[in-house]
PDB file of C-alpha atoms and ligand atoms in Angstrom:
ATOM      1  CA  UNK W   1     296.215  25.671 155.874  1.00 51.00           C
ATOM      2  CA  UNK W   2     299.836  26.669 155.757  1.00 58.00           C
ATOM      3  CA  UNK W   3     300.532  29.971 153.661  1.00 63.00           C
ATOM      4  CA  UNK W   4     302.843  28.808 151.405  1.00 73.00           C
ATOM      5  CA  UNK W   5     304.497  31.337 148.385  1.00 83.00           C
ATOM      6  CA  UNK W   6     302.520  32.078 145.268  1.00 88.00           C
ATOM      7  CA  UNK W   7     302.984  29.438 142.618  1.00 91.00           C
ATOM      8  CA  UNK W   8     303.538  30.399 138.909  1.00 93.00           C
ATOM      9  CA  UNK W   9     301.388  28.166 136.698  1.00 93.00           C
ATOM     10  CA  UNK W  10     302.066  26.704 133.574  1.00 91.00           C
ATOM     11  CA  UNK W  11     300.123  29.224 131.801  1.00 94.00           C
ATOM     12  CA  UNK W  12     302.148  31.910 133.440  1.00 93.00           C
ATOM     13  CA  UNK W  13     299.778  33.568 135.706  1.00 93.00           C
ATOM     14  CA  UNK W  14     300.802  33.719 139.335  1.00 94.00           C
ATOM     15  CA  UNK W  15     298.427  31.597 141.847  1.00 93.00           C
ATOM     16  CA  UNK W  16     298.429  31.862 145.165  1.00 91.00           C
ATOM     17  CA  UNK W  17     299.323  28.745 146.635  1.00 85.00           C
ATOM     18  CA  UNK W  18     296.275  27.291 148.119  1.00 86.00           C
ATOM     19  CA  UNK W  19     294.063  28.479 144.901  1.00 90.00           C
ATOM     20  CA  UNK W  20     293.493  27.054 141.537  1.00 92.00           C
ATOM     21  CA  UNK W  21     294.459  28.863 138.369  1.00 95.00           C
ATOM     22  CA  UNK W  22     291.877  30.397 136.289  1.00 94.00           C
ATOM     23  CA  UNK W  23     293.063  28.077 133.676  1.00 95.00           C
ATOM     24  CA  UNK W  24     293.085  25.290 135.563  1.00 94.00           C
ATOM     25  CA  UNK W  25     289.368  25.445 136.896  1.00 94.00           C
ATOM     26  CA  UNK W  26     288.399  26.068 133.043  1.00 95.00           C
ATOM     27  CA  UNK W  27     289.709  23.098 131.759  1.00 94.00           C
ATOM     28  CA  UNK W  28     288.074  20.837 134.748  1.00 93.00           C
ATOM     29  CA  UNK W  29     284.972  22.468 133.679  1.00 92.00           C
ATOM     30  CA  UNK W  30     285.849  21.454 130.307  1.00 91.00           C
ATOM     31  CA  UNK W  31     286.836  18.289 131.094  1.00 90.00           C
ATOM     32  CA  UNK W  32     283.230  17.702 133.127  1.00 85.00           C
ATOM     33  CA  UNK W  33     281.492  18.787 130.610  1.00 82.00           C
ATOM     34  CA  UNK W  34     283.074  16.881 127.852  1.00 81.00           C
ATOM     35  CA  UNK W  35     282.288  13.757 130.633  1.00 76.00           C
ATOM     36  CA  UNK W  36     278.731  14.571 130.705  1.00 73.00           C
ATOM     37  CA  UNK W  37     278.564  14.495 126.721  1.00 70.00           C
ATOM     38  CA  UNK W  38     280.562  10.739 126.569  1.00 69.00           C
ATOM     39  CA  UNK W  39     279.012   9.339 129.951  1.00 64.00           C
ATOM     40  CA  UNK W  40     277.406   6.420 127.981  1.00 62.00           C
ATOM     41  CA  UNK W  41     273.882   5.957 130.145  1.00 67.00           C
ATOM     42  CA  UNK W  42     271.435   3.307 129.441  1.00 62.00           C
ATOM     43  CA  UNK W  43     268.755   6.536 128.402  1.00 64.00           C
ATOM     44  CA  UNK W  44     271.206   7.274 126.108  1.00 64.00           C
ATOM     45  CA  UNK W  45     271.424   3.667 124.230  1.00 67.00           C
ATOM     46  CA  UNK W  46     268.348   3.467 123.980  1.00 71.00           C
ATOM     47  CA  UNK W  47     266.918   1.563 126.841  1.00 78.00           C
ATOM     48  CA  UNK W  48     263.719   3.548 127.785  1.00 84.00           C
ATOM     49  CA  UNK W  49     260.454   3.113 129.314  1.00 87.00           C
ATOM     50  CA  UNK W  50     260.069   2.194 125.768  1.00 89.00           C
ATOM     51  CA  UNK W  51     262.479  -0.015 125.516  1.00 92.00           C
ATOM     52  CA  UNK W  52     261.128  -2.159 128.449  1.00 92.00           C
ATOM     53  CA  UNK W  53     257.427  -2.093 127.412  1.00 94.00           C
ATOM     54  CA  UNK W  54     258.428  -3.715 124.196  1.00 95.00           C
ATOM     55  CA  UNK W  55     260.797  -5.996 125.251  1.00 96.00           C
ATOM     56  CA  UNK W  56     258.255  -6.893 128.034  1.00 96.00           C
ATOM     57  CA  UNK W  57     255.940  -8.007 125.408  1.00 97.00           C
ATOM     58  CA  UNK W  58     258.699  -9.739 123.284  1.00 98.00           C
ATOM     59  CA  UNK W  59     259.238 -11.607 125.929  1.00 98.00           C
ATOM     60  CA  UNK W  60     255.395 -12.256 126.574  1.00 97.00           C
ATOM     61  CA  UNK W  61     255.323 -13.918 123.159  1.00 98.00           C
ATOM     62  CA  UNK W  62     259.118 -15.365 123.200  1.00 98.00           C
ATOM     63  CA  UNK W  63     258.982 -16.394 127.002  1.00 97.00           C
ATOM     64  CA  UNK W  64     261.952 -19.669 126.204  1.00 98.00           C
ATOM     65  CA  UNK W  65     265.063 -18.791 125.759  1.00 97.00           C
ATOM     66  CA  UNK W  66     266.264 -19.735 122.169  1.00 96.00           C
ATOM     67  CA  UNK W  67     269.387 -21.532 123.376  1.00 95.00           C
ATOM     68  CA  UNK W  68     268.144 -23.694 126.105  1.00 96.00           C
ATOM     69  CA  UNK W  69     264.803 -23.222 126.059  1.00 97.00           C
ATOM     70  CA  UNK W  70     264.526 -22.629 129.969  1.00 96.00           C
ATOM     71  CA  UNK W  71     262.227 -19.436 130.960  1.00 97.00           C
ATOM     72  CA  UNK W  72     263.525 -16.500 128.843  1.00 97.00           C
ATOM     73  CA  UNK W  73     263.951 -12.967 131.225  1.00 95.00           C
ATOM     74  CA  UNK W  74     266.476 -11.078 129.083  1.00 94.00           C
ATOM     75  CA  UNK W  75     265.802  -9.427 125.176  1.00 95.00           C
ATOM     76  CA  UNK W  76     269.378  -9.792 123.403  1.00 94.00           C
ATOM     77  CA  UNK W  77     270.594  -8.177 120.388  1.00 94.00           C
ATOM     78  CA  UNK W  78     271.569 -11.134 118.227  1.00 93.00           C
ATOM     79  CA  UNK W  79     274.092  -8.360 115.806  1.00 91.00           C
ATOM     80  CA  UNK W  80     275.859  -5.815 118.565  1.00 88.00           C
ATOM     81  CA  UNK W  81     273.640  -2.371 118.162  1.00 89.00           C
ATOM     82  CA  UNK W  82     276.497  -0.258 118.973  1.00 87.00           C
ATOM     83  CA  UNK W  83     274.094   2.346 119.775  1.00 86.00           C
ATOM     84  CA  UNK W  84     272.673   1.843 116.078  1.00 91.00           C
ATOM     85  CA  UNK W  85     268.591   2.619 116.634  1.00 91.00           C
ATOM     86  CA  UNK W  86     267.788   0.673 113.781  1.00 93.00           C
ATOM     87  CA  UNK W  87     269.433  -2.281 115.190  1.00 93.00           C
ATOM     88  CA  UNK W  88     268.528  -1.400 118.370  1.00 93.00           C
ATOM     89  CA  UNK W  89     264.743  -1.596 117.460  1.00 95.00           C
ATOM     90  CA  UNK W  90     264.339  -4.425 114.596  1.00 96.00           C
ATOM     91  CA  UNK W  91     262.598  -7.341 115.787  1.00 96.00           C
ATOM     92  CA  UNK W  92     264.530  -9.614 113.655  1.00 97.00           C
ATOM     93  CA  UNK W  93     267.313  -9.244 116.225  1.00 96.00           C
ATOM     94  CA  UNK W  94     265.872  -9.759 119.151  1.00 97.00           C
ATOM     95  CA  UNK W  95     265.988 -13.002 120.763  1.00 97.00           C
ATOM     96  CA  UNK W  96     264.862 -14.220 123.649  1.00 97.00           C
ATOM     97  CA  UNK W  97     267.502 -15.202 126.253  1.00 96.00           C
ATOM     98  CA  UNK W  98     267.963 -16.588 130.159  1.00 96.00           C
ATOM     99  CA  UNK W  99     270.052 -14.706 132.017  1.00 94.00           C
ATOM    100  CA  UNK W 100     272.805 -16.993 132.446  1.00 95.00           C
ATOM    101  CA  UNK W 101     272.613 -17.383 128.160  1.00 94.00           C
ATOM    102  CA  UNK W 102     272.642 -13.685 127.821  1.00 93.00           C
ATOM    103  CA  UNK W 103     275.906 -13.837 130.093  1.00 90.00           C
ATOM    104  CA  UNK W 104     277.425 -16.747 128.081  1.00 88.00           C
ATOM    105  CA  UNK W 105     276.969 -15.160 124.972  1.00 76.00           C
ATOM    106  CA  UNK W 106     278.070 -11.825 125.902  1.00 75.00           C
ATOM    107  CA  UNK W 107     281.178 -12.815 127.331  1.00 77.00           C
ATOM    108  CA  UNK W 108     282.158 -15.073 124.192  1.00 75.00           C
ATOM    109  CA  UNK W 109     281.586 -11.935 122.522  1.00 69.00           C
ATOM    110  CA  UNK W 110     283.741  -9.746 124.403  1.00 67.00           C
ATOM    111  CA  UNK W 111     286.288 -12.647 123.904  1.00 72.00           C
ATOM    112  CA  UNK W 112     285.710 -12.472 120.536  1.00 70.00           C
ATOM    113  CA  UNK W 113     286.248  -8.867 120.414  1.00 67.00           C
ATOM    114  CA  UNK W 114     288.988  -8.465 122.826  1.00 68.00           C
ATOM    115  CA  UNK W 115     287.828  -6.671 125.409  1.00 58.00           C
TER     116      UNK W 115
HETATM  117 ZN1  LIG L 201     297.066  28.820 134.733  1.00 57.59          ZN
HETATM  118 ZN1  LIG L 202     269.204 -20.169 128.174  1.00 57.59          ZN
END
């Protein structure tokens, strides 16, 4: 690496040229960890080994899906959860879906929604 002339960063302190300020390295740290905290994973909405037991044996005793009535694979929110665990978990919206339902429905939503 070339040795290029100290830089002066934003903050003010000097830097030599092929390191990263102090400042700089704290706020990627920052900026990971805020990333770790927002990183929406499926543990965190809710879908658990739990999650897939029950909807297993939803499905057992929905197995058609309600729109078409063809083999049912997928357990669908019928009101968004948003991450709501009441929603998430109440029975009374769950339905029983095919895949290619699920996707039908979900993308009219995201229509609807405008995303
Ligand atoms: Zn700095
Ligand atoms: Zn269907």
């Amino acid at each position: 690496m070339p040795v290029r002339a100290p830089r002066i960063c934003s903050c003010g302190n000097i830097v030599p040229s092929n390191e990263r300020c102090a400042c700089q390295i704290k706020r990627d740290q920052e900026r990971k960890y805020r990333f770790d905290q927002t990183r929406p994973n499926a543990r965190k909405r809710g879908y658990t080994a739990e999650w897939t037991k029950e909807a297993k044996a939803f499905l057992k005793a929905n197995p058609n899906c309600r729109k078409c009535g063809e083999p049912a694979s997928v357990v669908d929110h019928i009101q968004p959860h948003r991450g709501n665990m009441r929603l998430f978990w109440n029975k009374a919206n769950w339905q029983p879906l095919c895949t290619h339902c699920h996707n039908v429905t979900k993308q009219s939503e995201e229509k609807r929604l405008g995303i």
